[in-house]
Each structure stands twice: as structure tokens, then as C-alpha cells.
N, CA, C and O atoms as a Tripos MOL2 file, in Angstrom:
@<TRIPOS>MOLECULE
protein
  208   207    52     0     0
PROTEIN
NO_CHARGES

@<TRIPOS>ATOM
      1 N         114.9630  123.3140  140.6190 N.3       1 MET1
      2 CA        113.7130  122.5930  140.6850 C.3       1 MET1
      3 C         113.3720  122.0420  139.2950 C.2       1 MET1
      4 O         113.4030  122.7670  138.3000 O.2       1 MET1
      5 N         113.0490  120.7590  139.2500 N.am      2 ARG2
      6 CA        112.7030  120.1310  137.9780 C.3       2 ARG2
      7 C         111.2320  120.3310  137.6620 C.2       2 ARG2
      8 O         110.3770  120.2690  138.5450 O.2       2 ARG2
      9 N         110.9540  120.5690  136.4020 N.am      3 ARG3
     10 CA        109.5550  120.6890  135.9800 C.3       3 ARG3
     11 C         109.0710  119.3360  135.4810 C.2       3 ARG3
     12 O         109.7510  118.6720  134.6980 O.2       3 ARG3
     13 N         107.9120  118.9400  135.9340 N.am      4 VAL4
     14 CA        107.3310  117.6660  135.5360 C.3       4 VAL4
     15 C         106.3640  117.9150  134.3850 C.2       4 VAL4
     16 O         105.4780  118.7630  134.4990 O.2       4 VAL4
     17 N         106.5180  117.1910  133.2780 N.am      5 PRO5
     18 CA        105.5680  117.3930  132.1740 C.3       5 PRO5
     19 C         104.1720  116.9580  132.6030 C.2       5 PRO5
     20 O         104.0010  115.8830  133.1780 O.2       5 PRO5
     21 N         103.1810  117.7920  132.3250 N.am      6 ARG6
     22 CA        101.8290  117.4290  132.7250 C.3       6 ARG6
     23 C         101.0130  117.0320  131.5100 C.2       6 ARG6
     24 O         101.2860  117.4590  130.3880 O.2       6 ARG6
     25 N         100.0200  116.2190  131.7520 N.am      7 SER7
     26 CA         99.1600  115.7510  130.6750 C.3       7 SER7
     27 C          98.3120  116.8990  130.1420 C.2       7 SER7
     28 O          97.9370  117.8110  130.8790 O.2       7 SER7
     29 N          98.0250  116.8350  128.8680 N.am      8 ILE8
     30 CA         97.2280  117.8680  128.2090 C.3       8 ILE8
     31 C          96.0050  117.1910  127.5820 C.2       8 ILE8
     32 O          96.1490  116.1910  126.8780 O.2       8 ILE8
     33 N          94.8120  117.7220  127.8300 N.am      9 PRO9
     34 CA         93.6300  117.1790  127.1400 C.3       9 PRO9
     35 C          93.7900  117.3800  125.6330 C.2       9 PRO9
     36 O          94.0810  118.4850  125.1740 O.2       9 PRO9
     37 N          93.5990  116.3140  124.8780 N.am     10 THR10
     38 CA         93.8610  116.3600  123.4430 C.3      10 THR10
     39 C          92.6540  115.8690  122.6600 C.2      10 THR10
     40 O          92.0420  114.8600  123.0110 O.2      10 THR10
     41 N          92.3180  116.5860  121.6000 N.am     11 LEU11
     42 CA         91.2790  116.1690  120.6620 C.3      11 LEU11
     43 C          91.9770  115.4760  119.5030 C.2      11 LEU11
     44 O          92.8740  116.0510  118.8850 O.2      11 LEU11
     45 N          91.5770  114.2480  119.2030 N.am     12 ILE12
     46 CA         92.1680  113.4960  118.0990 C.3      12 ILE12
     47 C          91.0650  113.2050  117.0850 C.2      12 ILE12
     48 O          89.9960  112.7030  117.4350 O.2      12 ILE12
     49 N          91.3450  113.5290  115.8220 N.am     13 VAL13
     50 CA         90.3670  113.3440  114.7520 C.3      13 VAL13
     51 C          91.0090  112.5410  113.6350 C.2      13 VAL13
     52 O          92.1130  112.8560  113.1910 O.2      13 VAL13
     53 N          90.3140  111.4960  113.1780 N.am     14 VAL14
     54 CA         90.7600  110.7340  112.0060 C.3      14 VAL14
     55 C          89.9080  111.2100  110.8390 C.2      14 VAL14
     56 O          88.7060  110.9500  110.7840 O.2      14 VAL14
     57 N          90.5480  111.9130  109.9050 N.am     15 ARG15
     58 CA         89.8120  112.4780  108.7700 C.3      15 ARG15
     59 C          89.3660  111.3880  107.8050 C.2      15 ARG15
     60 O          89.8170  110.2460  107.8910 O.2      15 ARG15
     61 N          88.4850  111.7480  106.8970 N.am     16 ARG16
     62 CA         87.9700  110.7940  105.9000 C.3      16 ARG16
     63 C          89.0880  110.2100  105.0360 C.2      16 ARG16
     64 O          88.9980  109.0590  104.6070 O.2      16 ARG16
     65 N          90.1420  110.9920  104.7760 N.am     17 ASP17
     66 CA         91.2420  110.4860  103.9470 C.3      17 ASP17
     67 C          92.2970  109.7340  104.7680 C.2      17 ASP17
     68 O          93.3560  109.3930  104.2420 O.2      17 ASP17
     69 N          92.0170  109.4720  106.0480 N.am     18 GLY18
     70 CA         92.8910  108.6600  106.8800 C.3      18 GLY18
     71 C          93.9550  109.4130  107.6510 C.2      18 GLY18
     72 O          94.7110  108.7970  108.4030 O.2      18 GLY18
     73 N          94.0410  110.7130  107.4910 N.am     19 ILE19
     74 CA         95.0430  111.5090  108.1980 C.3      19 ILE19
     75 C          94.5790  111.7420  109.6350 C.2      19 ILE19
     76 O          93.4210  112.0810  109.8800 O.2      19 ILE19
     77 N          95.5000  111.5540  110.5760 N.am     20 ILE20
     78 CA         95.1920  111.7420  111.9940 C.3      20 ILE20
     79 C          95.6820  113.1120  112.4290 C.2      20 ILE20
     80 O          96.8470  113.4560  112.2320 O.2      20 ILE20
     81 N          94.7980  113.8850  113.0160 N.am     21 GLU21
     82 CA         95.1540  115.2180  113.5120 C.3      21 GLU21
     83 C          94.9170  115.2560  115.0150 C.2      21 GLU21
     84 O          93.9620  114.6560  115.5090 O.2      21 GLU21
     85 N          95.7790  115.9550  115.7440 N.am     22 SER22
     86 CA         95.5640  116.1060  117.1790 C.3      22 SER22
     87 C          95.8190  117.5510  117.5860 C.2      22 SER22
     88 O          96.7230  118.2140  117.0780 O.2      22 SER22
     89 N          94.9950  118.0130  118.5140 N.am     23 VAL23
     90 CA         95.0720  119.3980  118.9750 C.3      23 VAL23
     91 C          94.9550  119.4150  120.4960 C.2      23 VAL23
     92 O          94.0440  118.8060  121.0560 O.2      23 VAL23
     93 N          95.8630  120.1010  121.1570 N.am     24 GLY24
     94 CA         95.7790  120.2710  122.6060 C.3      24 GLY24
     95 C          94.6720  121.2620  122.9360 C.2      24 GLY24
     96 O          94.5510  122.3070  122.2970 O.2      24 GLY24
     97 N          93.8680  120.9270  123.9370 N.am     25 MET25
     98 CA         92.7400  121.7740  124.3160 C.3      25 MET25
     99 C          92.9110  122.2470  125.7500 C.2      25 MET25
    100 O          93.7590  121.7480  126.4900 O.2      25 MET25
    101 N          92.0840  123.2260  126.1310 N.am     26 ARG26
    102 CA         92.1530  123.7850  127.4820 C.3      26 ARG26
    103 C          91.6320  122.8380  128.5440 C.2      26 ARG26
    104 O          92.1640  122.7860  129.6530 O.2      26 ARG26
    105 N          90.5810  122.0810  128.2060 N.am     27 SER27
    106 CA         90.0130  121.1520  129.1840 C.3      27 SER27
    107 C          89.4860  119.9130  128.4650 C.2      27 SER27
    108 O          89.1650  119.9540  127.2770 O.2      27 SER27
    109 N          89.4060  118.8280  129.1980 N.am     28 LEU28
    110 CA         88.9100  117.5810  128.6100 C.3      28 LEU28
    111 C          87.4290  117.7040  128.2570 C.2      28 LEU28
    112 O          86.9720  117.0960  127.2890 O.2      28 LEU28
    113 N          86.6860  118.4780  129.0250 N.am     29 ARG29
    114 CA         85.2580  118.6810  128.7430 C.3      29 ARG29
    115 C          85.0680  119.3290  127.3750 C.2      29 ARG29
    116 O          84.2020  118.9170  126.6030 O.2      29 ARG29
    117 N          85.8760  120.3400  127.0770 N.am     30 ILE30
    118 CA         85.7870  121.0140  125.7760 C.3      30 ILE30
    119 C          86.2110  120.0600  124.6610 C.2      30 ILE30
    120 O          85.5830  120.0240  123.6040 O.2      30 ILE30
    121 N          87.2670  119.2920  124.8900 N.am     31 ALA31
    122 CA         87.7500  118.3400  123.8810 C.3      31 ALA31
    123 C          86.6890  117.2790  123.5890 C.2      31 ALA31
    124 O          86.4830  116.9130  122.4320 O.2      31 ALA31
    125 N          86.0140  116.7830  124.6300 N.am     32 ARG32
    126 CA         84.9670  115.7770  124.4260 C.3      32 ARG32
    127 C          83.7920  116.3480  123.6550 C.2      32 ARG32
    128 O          83.2370  115.6780  122.7850 O.2      32 ARG32
    129 N          83.4100  117.5760  123.9630 N.am     33 ALA33
    130 CA         82.3020  118.2200  123.2490 C.3      33 ALA33
    131 C          82.6590  118.4260  121.7770 C.2      33 ALA33
    132 O          81.8220  118.2220  120.8980 O.2      33 ALA33
    133 N          83.8880  118.8270  121.5140 N.am     34 ALA34
    134 CA         84.3360  119.0210  120.1300 C.3      34 ALA34
    135 C          84.3470  117.6910  119.3830 C.2      34 ALA34
    136 O          83.9310  117.6260  118.2260 O.2      34 ALA34
    137 N          84.8210  116.6300  120.0370 N.am     35 ALA35
    138 CA         84.8520  115.3040  119.4060 C.3      35 ALA35
    139 C          83.4420  114.8510  119.0490 C.2      35 ALA35
    140 O          83.2030  114.3200  117.9640 O.2      35 ALA35
    141 N          82.5150  115.0670  119.9730 N.am     36 ARG36
    142 CA         81.1190  114.6860  119.7210 C.3      36 ARG36
    143 C          80.5600  115.4590  118.5260 C.2      36 ARG36
    144 O          79.8600  114.8900  117.6890 O.2      36 ARG36
    145 N          80.8680  116.7460  118.4490 N.am     37 SER37
    146 CA         80.3690  117.5680  117.3390 C.3      37 SER37
    147 C          80.9130  117.0920  115.9970 C.2      37 SER37
    148 O          80.1680  116.9750  115.0240 O.2      37 SER37
    149 N          82.2200  116.8180  115.9490 N.am     38 PHE38
    150 CA         82.8300  116.3140  114.7060 C.3      38 PHE38
    151 C          82.1890  115.0020  114.2910 C.2      38 PHE38
    152 O          81.8530  114.8170  113.1220 O.2      38 PHE38
    153 N          82.0160  114.0830  115.2490 N.am     39 TYR39
    154 CA         81.4930  112.7630  114.9350 C.3      39 TYR39
    155 C          80.0420  112.8270  114.4790 C.2      39 TYR39
    156 O          79.6740  112.1890  113.4930 O.2      39 TYR39
    157 N          79.2180  113.5890  115.1840 N.am     40 VAL40
    158 CA         77.7980  113.6980  114.8370 C.3      40 VAL40
    159 C          77.6190  114.3770  113.4800 C.2      40 VAL40
    160 O          76.7170  114.0180  112.7220 O.2      40 VAL40
    161 N          78.4690  115.3530  113.1690 N.am     41 ALA41
    162 CA         78.3660  116.0530  111.8870 C.3      41 ALA41
    163 C          78.7710  115.1560  110.7200 C.2      41 ALA41
    164 O          78.4440  115.4540  109.5710 O.2      41 ALA41
    165 N          79.4810  114.0590  111.0010 N.am     42 GLY42
    166 CA         79.8850  113.1330  109.9420 C.3      42 GLY42
    167 C          81.0390  113.6350  109.1040 C.2      42 GLY42
    168 O          81.2240  113.1830  107.9740 O.2      42 GLY42
    169 N          81.8230  114.5630  109.6370 N.am     43 THR43
    170 CA         82.9340  115.1330  108.8650 C.3      43 THR43
    171 C          84.2210  114.3230  108.9960 C.2      43 THR43
    172 O          85.2330  114.6670  108.3880 O.2      43 THR43
    173 N          84.1900  113.2460  109.7880 N.am     44 CYS44
    174 CA         85.4140  112.4690  110.0010 C.3      44 CYS44
    175 C          85.0540  111.0140  110.2530 C.2      44 CYS44
    176 O          83.8980  110.6830  110.5170 O.2      44 CYS44
    177 N          86.0660  110.1440  110.1680 N.am     45 ARG45
    178 CA         85.8570  108.7170  110.4580 C.3      45 ARG45
    179 C          85.6760  108.4870  111.9530 C.2      45 ARG45
    180 O          84.7990  107.7380  112.3820 O.2      45 ARG45
    181 N          86.5240  109.1460  112.7310 N.am     46 ALA46
    182 CA         86.4640  108.9810  114.1960 C.3      46 ALA46
    183 C          86.9750  110.2420  114.8480 C.2      46 ALA46
    184 O          87.8030  110.9530  114.2800 O.2      46 ALA46
    185 N          86.4790  110.5240  116.0490 N.am     47 ALA47
    186 CA         86.9480  111.6670  116.8240 C.3      47 ALA47
    187 C          86.8260  111.3050  118.3010 C.2      47 ALA47
    188 O          85.7870  110.8130  118.7410 O.2      47 ALA47
    189 N          87.8670  111.5440  119.0490 N.am     48 PHE48
    190 CA         87.8170  111.2640  120.4800 C.3      48 PHE48
    191 C          88.7510  112.1730  121.2420 C.2      48 PHE48
    192 O          89.6340  112.8070  120.6640 O.2      48 PHE48
    193 N          88.5500  112.2300  122.5430 N.am     49 ALA49
    194 CA         89.3540  113.0770  123.4170 C.3      49 ALA49
    195 C          90.0640  112.2020  124.4430 C.2      49 ALA49
    196 O          89.5200  111.1960  124.8960 O.2      49 ALA49
    197 N          91.2780  112.5920  124.8040 N.am     50 MET50
    198 CA         92.0220  111.8290  125.8040 C.3      50 MET50
    199 C          93.0930  112.6920  126.4380 C.2      50 MET50
    200 O          93.4470  113.7440  125.9050 O.2      50 MET50
    201 N          93.6140  112.2500  127.5790 N.am     51 TRP51
    202 CA         94.7640  112.9170  128.1980 C.3      51 TRP51
    203 C          96.0080  112.4450  127.4900 C.2      51 TRP51
    204 O          96.1550  111.2510  127.2310 O.2      51 TRP51
    205 N          96.9170  113.3620  127.1680 N.am     52 ARG52
    206 CA         98.1360  112.9880  126.4630 C.3      52 ARG52
    207 C          99.3230  113.6770  127.0320 C.2      52 ARG52
    208 O         100.4410  113.4760  126.5550 O.2      52 ARG52
@<TRIPOS>BOND
     1     1     2 1
     2     2     3 1
     3     3     4 2
     4     3     5 am
     5     5     6 1
     6     6     7 1
     7     7     8 2
     8     7     9 am
     9     9    10 1
    10    10    11 1
    11    11    12 2
    12    11    13 am
    13    13    14 1
    14    14    15 1
    15    15    16 2
    16    15    17 am
    17    17    18 1
    18    18    19 1
    19    19    20 2
    20    19    21 am
    21    21    22 1
    22    22    23 1
    23    23    24 2
    24    23    25 am
    25    25    26 1
    26    26    27 1
    27    27    28 2
    28    27    29 am
    29    29    30 1
    30    30    31 1
    31    31    32 2
    32    31    33 am
    33    33    34 1
    34    34    35 1
    35    35    36 2
    36    35    37 am
    37    37    38 1
    38    38    39 1
    39    39    40 2
    40    39    41 am
    41    41    42 1
    42    42    43 1
    43    43    44 2
    44    43    45 am
    45    45    46 1
    46    46    47 1
    47    47    48 2
    48    47    49 am
    49    49    50 1
    50    50    51 1
    51    51    52 2
    52    51    53 am
    53    53    54 1
    54    54    55 1
    55    55    56 2
    56    55    57 am
    57    57    58 1
    58    58    59 1
    59    59    60 2
    60    59    61 am
    61    61    62 1
    62    62    63 1
    63    63    64 2
    64    63    65 am
    65    65    66 1
    66    66    67 1
    67    67    68 2
    68    67    69 am
    69    69    70 1
    70    70    71 1
    71    71    72 2
    72    71    73 am
    73    73    74 1
    74    74    75 1
    75    75    76 2
    76    75    77 am
    77    77    78 1
    78    78    79 1
    79    79    80 2
    80    79    81 am
    81    81    82 1
    82    82    83 1
    83    83    84 2
    84    83    85 am
    85    85    86 1
    86    86    87 1
    87    87    88 2
    88    87    89 am
    89    89    90 1
    90    90    91 1
    91    91    92 2
    92    91    93 am
    93    93    94 1
    94    94    95 1
    95    95    96 2
    96    95    97 am
    97    97    98 1
    98    98    99 1
    99    99   100 2
   100    99   101 am
   101   101   102 1
   102   102   103 1
   103   103   104 2
   104   103   105 am
   105   105   106 1
   106   106   107 1
   107   107   108 2
   108   107   109 am
   109   109   110 1
   110   110   111 1
   111   111   112 2
   112   111   113 am
   113   113   114 1
   114   114   115 1
   115   115   116 2
   116   115   117 am
   117   117   118 1
   118   118   119 1
   119   119   120 2
   120   119   121 am
   121   121   122 1
   122   122   123 1
   123   123   124 2
   124   123   125 am
   125   125   126 1
   126   126   127 1
   127   127   128 2
   128   127   129 am
   129   129   130 1
   130   130   131 1
   131   131   132 2
   132   131   133 am
   133   133   134 1
   134   134   135 1
   135   135   136 2
   136   135   137 am
   137   137   138 1
   138   138   139 1
   139   139   140 2
   140   139   141 am
   141   141   142 1
   142   142   143 1
   143   143   144 2
   144   143   145 am
   145   145   146 1
   146   146   147 1
   147   147   148 2
   148   147   149 am
   149   149   150 1
   150   150   151 1
   151   151   152 2
   152   151   153 am
   153   153   154 1
   154   154   155 1
   155   155   156 2
   156   155   157 am
   157   157   158 1
   158   158   159 1
   159   159   160 2
   160   159   161 am
   161   161   162 1
   162   162   163 1
   163   163   164 2
   164   163   165 am
   165   165   166 1
   166   166   167 1
   167   167   168 2
   168   167   169 am
   169   169   170 1
   170   170   171 1
   171   171   172 2
   172   171   173 am
   173   173   174 1
   174   174   175 1
   175   175   176 2
   176   175   177 am
   177   177   178 1
   178   178   179 1
   179   179   180 2
   180   179   181 am
   181   181   182 1
   182   182   183 1
   183   183   184 2
   184   183   185 am
   185   185   186 1
   186   186   187 1
   187   187   188 2
   188   187   189 am
   189   189   190 1
   190   190   191 1
   191   191   192 2
   192   191   193 am
   193   193   194 1
   194   194   195 1
   195   195   196 2
   196   195   197 am
   197   197   198 1
   198   198   199 1
   199   199   200 2
   200   199   201 am
   201   201   202 1
   202   202   203 1
   203   203   204 2
   204   203   205 am
   205   205   206 1
   206   206   207 1
   207   207   208 2
@<TRIPOS>SUBSTRUCTURE
     1 MET1         2 RESIDUE 1 A MET
     2 ARG2         6 RESIDUE 1 A ARG
     3 ARG3        10 RESIDUE 1 A ARG
     4 VAL4        14 RESIDUE 1 A VAL
     5 PRO5        18 RESIDUE 1 A PRO
     6 ARG6        22 RESIDUE 1 A ARG
     7 SER7        26 RESIDUE 1 A SER
     8 ILE8        30 RESIDUE 1 A ILE
     9 PRO9        34 RESIDUE 1 A PRO
    10 THR10       38 RESIDUE 1 A THR
    11 LEU11       42 RESIDUE 1 A LEU
    12 ILE12       46 RESIDUE 1 A ILE
    13 VAL13       50 RESIDUE 1 A VAL
    14 VAL14       54 RESIDUE 1 A VAL
    15 ARG15       58 RESIDUE 1 A ARG
    16 ARG16       62 RESIDUE 1 A ARG
    17 ASP17       66 RESIDUE 1 A ASP
    18 GLY18       70 RESIDUE 1 A GLY
    19 ILE19       74 RESIDUE 1 A ILE
    20 ILE20       78 RESIDUE 1 A ILE
    21 GLU21       82 RESIDUE 1 A GLU
    22 SER22       86 RESIDUE 1 A SER
    23 VAL23       90 RESIDUE 1 A VAL
    24 GLY24       94 RESIDUE 1 A GLY
    25 MET25       98 RESIDUE 1 A MET
    26 ARG26      102 RESIDUE 1 A ARG
    27 SER27      106 RESIDUE 1 A SER
    28 LEU28      110 RESIDUE 1 A LEU
    29 ARG29      114 RESIDUE 1 A ARG
    30 ILE30      118 RESIDUE 1 A ILE
    31 ALA31      122 RESIDUE 1 A ALA
    32 ARG32      126 RESIDUE 1 A ARG
    33 ALA33      130 RESIDUE 1 A ALA
    34 ALA34      134 RESIDUE 1 A ALA
    35 ALA35      138 RESIDUE 1 A ALA
    36 ARG36      142 RESIDUE 1 A ARG
    37 SER37      146 RESIDUE 1 A SER
    38 PHE38      150 RESIDUE 1 A PHE
    39 TYR39      154 RESIDUE 1 A TYR
    40 VAL40      158 RESIDUE 1 A VAL
    41 ALA41      162 RESIDUE 1 A ALA
    42 GLY42      166 RESIDUE 1 A GLY
    43 THR43      170 RESIDUE 1 A THR
    44 CYS44      174 RESIDUE 1 A CYS
    45 ARG45      178 RESIDUE 1 A ARG
    46 ALA46      182 RESIDUE 1 A ALA
    47 ALA47      186 RESIDUE 1 A ALA
    48 PHE48      190 RESIDUE 1 A PHE
    49 ALA49      194 RESIDUE 1 A ALA
    50 MET50      198 RESIDUE 1 A MET
    51 TRP51      202 RESIDUE 1 A TRP
    52 ARG52      206 RESIDUE 1 A ARG
């Protein structure tokens, strides 16, 4: 039986120095909440969540 790769909710953050970091999360809801927190706190240029 073949295993099909499944999408993983991912948090992507663009730091102030331009480095892009991505972290796999348990759920898209948690990733979106984390992205919102990073963005509102002003600790990064951009933060968003997506399926990857």
C-alpha cells in the first residue's frame, strides 16, 4: 500500500532581517492564531499560515 503525502498546516514568518522561517503546526487554526500574534506584536515583517 502506498502512502500519500498529506498537507501540513504551516506557519511562515518573514523576520525583520529578511530570513524566512516555517514551522509545521498541529492545525491551521493554531497556525493562523500564531501568525496573527506575531504580526500584531510587530516582531516580524510578515506572518501567515497555509497548507503545505
